[in-house]
XYZ file of C-alpha atoms in Angstrom:
172
model
C 0.022 0.013 0.016
C 1.237 3.421 -0.833
C 0.664 6.508 1.272
C 1.098 10.182 0.799
C 0.595 13.446 2.582
C -1.762 16.156 1.477
C -3.557 19.150 2.882
C -6.556 18.281 4.995
C -9.861 18.454 3.153
C -13.615 18.701 4.255
C -14.135 15.094 3.199
C -11.783 13.992 5.933
C -13.943 15.307 8.663
C -16.082 12.077 9.333
C -12.800 10.046 9.589
C -11.367 12.610 11.990
C -14.559 12.456 14.106
C -14.227 8.713 14.092
C -10.810 8.673 15.780
C -11.777 11.550 18.080
C -14.644 9.462 19.505
C -12.704 6.286 19.697
C -11.546 5.872 23.347
C -8.836 3.343 22.179
C -7.115 6.139 20.151
C -7.578 9.013 22.476
C -7.453 7.467 25.922
C -4.073 9.088 26.939
C -4.248 12.309 25.049
C -4.291 15.736 26.599
C -7.223 17.123 24.597
C -10.804 16.142 25.386
C -11.645 14.801 21.887
C -14.820 12.986 22.944
C -16.736 16.289 23.217
C -15.714 17.258 19.668
C -18.403 17.563 16.843
C -18.522 17.336 13.093
C -18.506 21.084 13.041
C -15.439 21.117 15.171
C -13.636 18.901 12.732
C -14.772 21.079 9.761
C -13.591 24.227 11.530
C -10.308 22.763 12.367
C -9.742 21.672 8.687
C -10.656 25.272 7.587
C -8.339 26.751 10.056
C -5.471 24.308 9.356
C -5.684 24.997 5.535
C -5.515 28.875 5.903
C -2.271 29.916 4.339
C -1.432 32.369 7.264
C -1.801 29.482 9.812
C 0.533 27.243 7.856
C 3.466 29.376 8.675
C 3.137 28.389 12.455
C 0.993 25.181 12.332
C 1.387 22.632 9.593
C -1.312 19.883 9.639
C -1.427 17.366 6.816
C -3.571 14.283 6.120
C -1.948 10.779 5.622
C -3.991 9.178 2.822
C -3.906 5.879 1.167
C -4.030 5.115 -2.603
C -7.748 5.803 -2.841
C -7.122 9.206 -1.187
C -8.876 8.124 2.043
C -7.847 9.777 5.275
C -5.951 7.591 7.619
C -4.699 10.223 10.095
C -3.198 13.472 10.671
C 0.489 14.532 11.112
C 1.317 17.995 12.421
C 4.240 20.247 13.158
C 2.834 22.997 15.404
C 4.141 25.959 17.256
C 6.773 26.565 14.559
C 9.178 29.191 15.715
C 12.868 29.899 15.731
C 13.763 26.793 13.562
C 11.740 24.329 16.006
C 8.317 22.810 15.813
C 6.319 20.392 17.792
C 5.337 17.105 16.239
C 2.015 15.374 16.615
C 0.171 12.362 15.028
C -3.158 10.733 15.230
C -4.044 7.568 13.354
C -7.455 5.972 12.949
C -7.735 2.677 14.858
C -8.300 0.758 11.581
C -5.027 2.180 10.203
C -2.972 1.110 13.177
C -0.647 -1.847 12.967
C 0.028 -1.291 9.163
C 3.154 0.926 9.380
C 1.166 4.145 8.589
C 2.344 5.752 11.837
C 6.011 5.002 11.040
C 5.653 6.162 7.473
C 3.579 9.269 8.425
C 6.057 10.297 11.084
C 9.146 9.914 8.801
C 7.399 11.886 6.065
C 6.369 14.820 8.137
C 9.794 14.934 9.784
C 11.535 14.966 6.372
C 8.954 17.651 5.304
C 9.776 19.746 8.341
C 13.416 19.663 7.569
C 13.352 20.086 3.828
C 10.329 22.373 3.240
C 9.864 24.253 6.576
C 13.588 24.576 7.127
C 13.378 23.350 10.748
C 16.388 22.438 12.770
C 14.550 20.554 15.523
C 11.367 18.718 15.745
C 10.217 17.823 19.196
C 7.148 16.128 21.009
C 5.951 14.582 24.110
C 3.986 11.684 25.153
C 2.337 10.583 28.406
C 4.162 7.730 30.075
C 0.683 6.185 30.517
C 0.540 5.793 26.657
C 2.572 2.553 26.533
C 1.744 1.870 22.885
C 3.217 5.438 21.895
C 6.187 5.085 24.087
C 7.121 1.584 22.779
C 6.682 2.939 19.231
C 8.993 5.953 19.675
C 11.604 3.869 21.697
C 11.405 0.978 19.224
C 11.941 3.279 16.279
C 15.061 4.879 17.819
C 13.782 8.244 18.757
C 15.830 9.957 21.494
C 14.401 11.188 24.717
C 15.296 14.636 25.744
C 14.825 16.873 28.849
C 11.694 18.977 28.587
C 12.441 21.812 26.354
C 12.047 25.289 27.691
C 10.687 26.524 24.408
C 7.630 24.040 24.303
C 4.307 26.054 24.359
C 1.032 25.464 26.109
C 2.246 23.111 28.892
C 2.044 23.573 32.528
C 5.226 23.005 34.724
C 3.601 19.752 35.892
C 2.989 18.601 32.411
C 6.581 19.554 31.316
C 7.883 17.379 34.111
C 5.389 14.466 33.673
C 5.646 13.847 29.919
C 8.335 11.921 28.119
C 10.059 14.223 25.568
C 11.538 13.437 22.280
C 13.385 15.248 19.652
C 14.946 14.841 16.170
C 17.548 17.378 14.909
C 18.384 18.138 11.305
C 21.972 17.139 10.750
C 21.930 17.532 6.895
C 23.172 21.102 6.845
C 20.376 21.916 4.394
C 18.642 24.570 6.689
C 19.409 27.721 8.367
């Protein structure tokens, strides 16, 4: 199966809402996705595809060969050559290598197209599936970065933090 990244489209909203209302997917996430509505999904897609927003928050759909939404990969809070990675995959897309592919694709995009020097993210230690995935795939844990936005001091200390840095010399 082939996958690709593309801008989010309104037709993705029902699939987004599917994962938002799936406790298996969102159980250990910071945001209360269970309360989200179809309108919330459509509003997010409209916001995420606004050209002005894409300078600081890049949100792309992972789609299959039929252009069906499988999940979202993001680099948000882009500032000073750094950005925060996020990924969410539909339950039906799990276990197929889509997370690994999507993560590698958005990281490469962040370095080559957004000219980032570092991409960082965090995960709850309670999210054993995600922690296993990041550790198994060789992502390096770091100390909580002082430049991460929107986290309380308690969250900064609680979460596991990871980062990848661009060593290619192709950016700033």
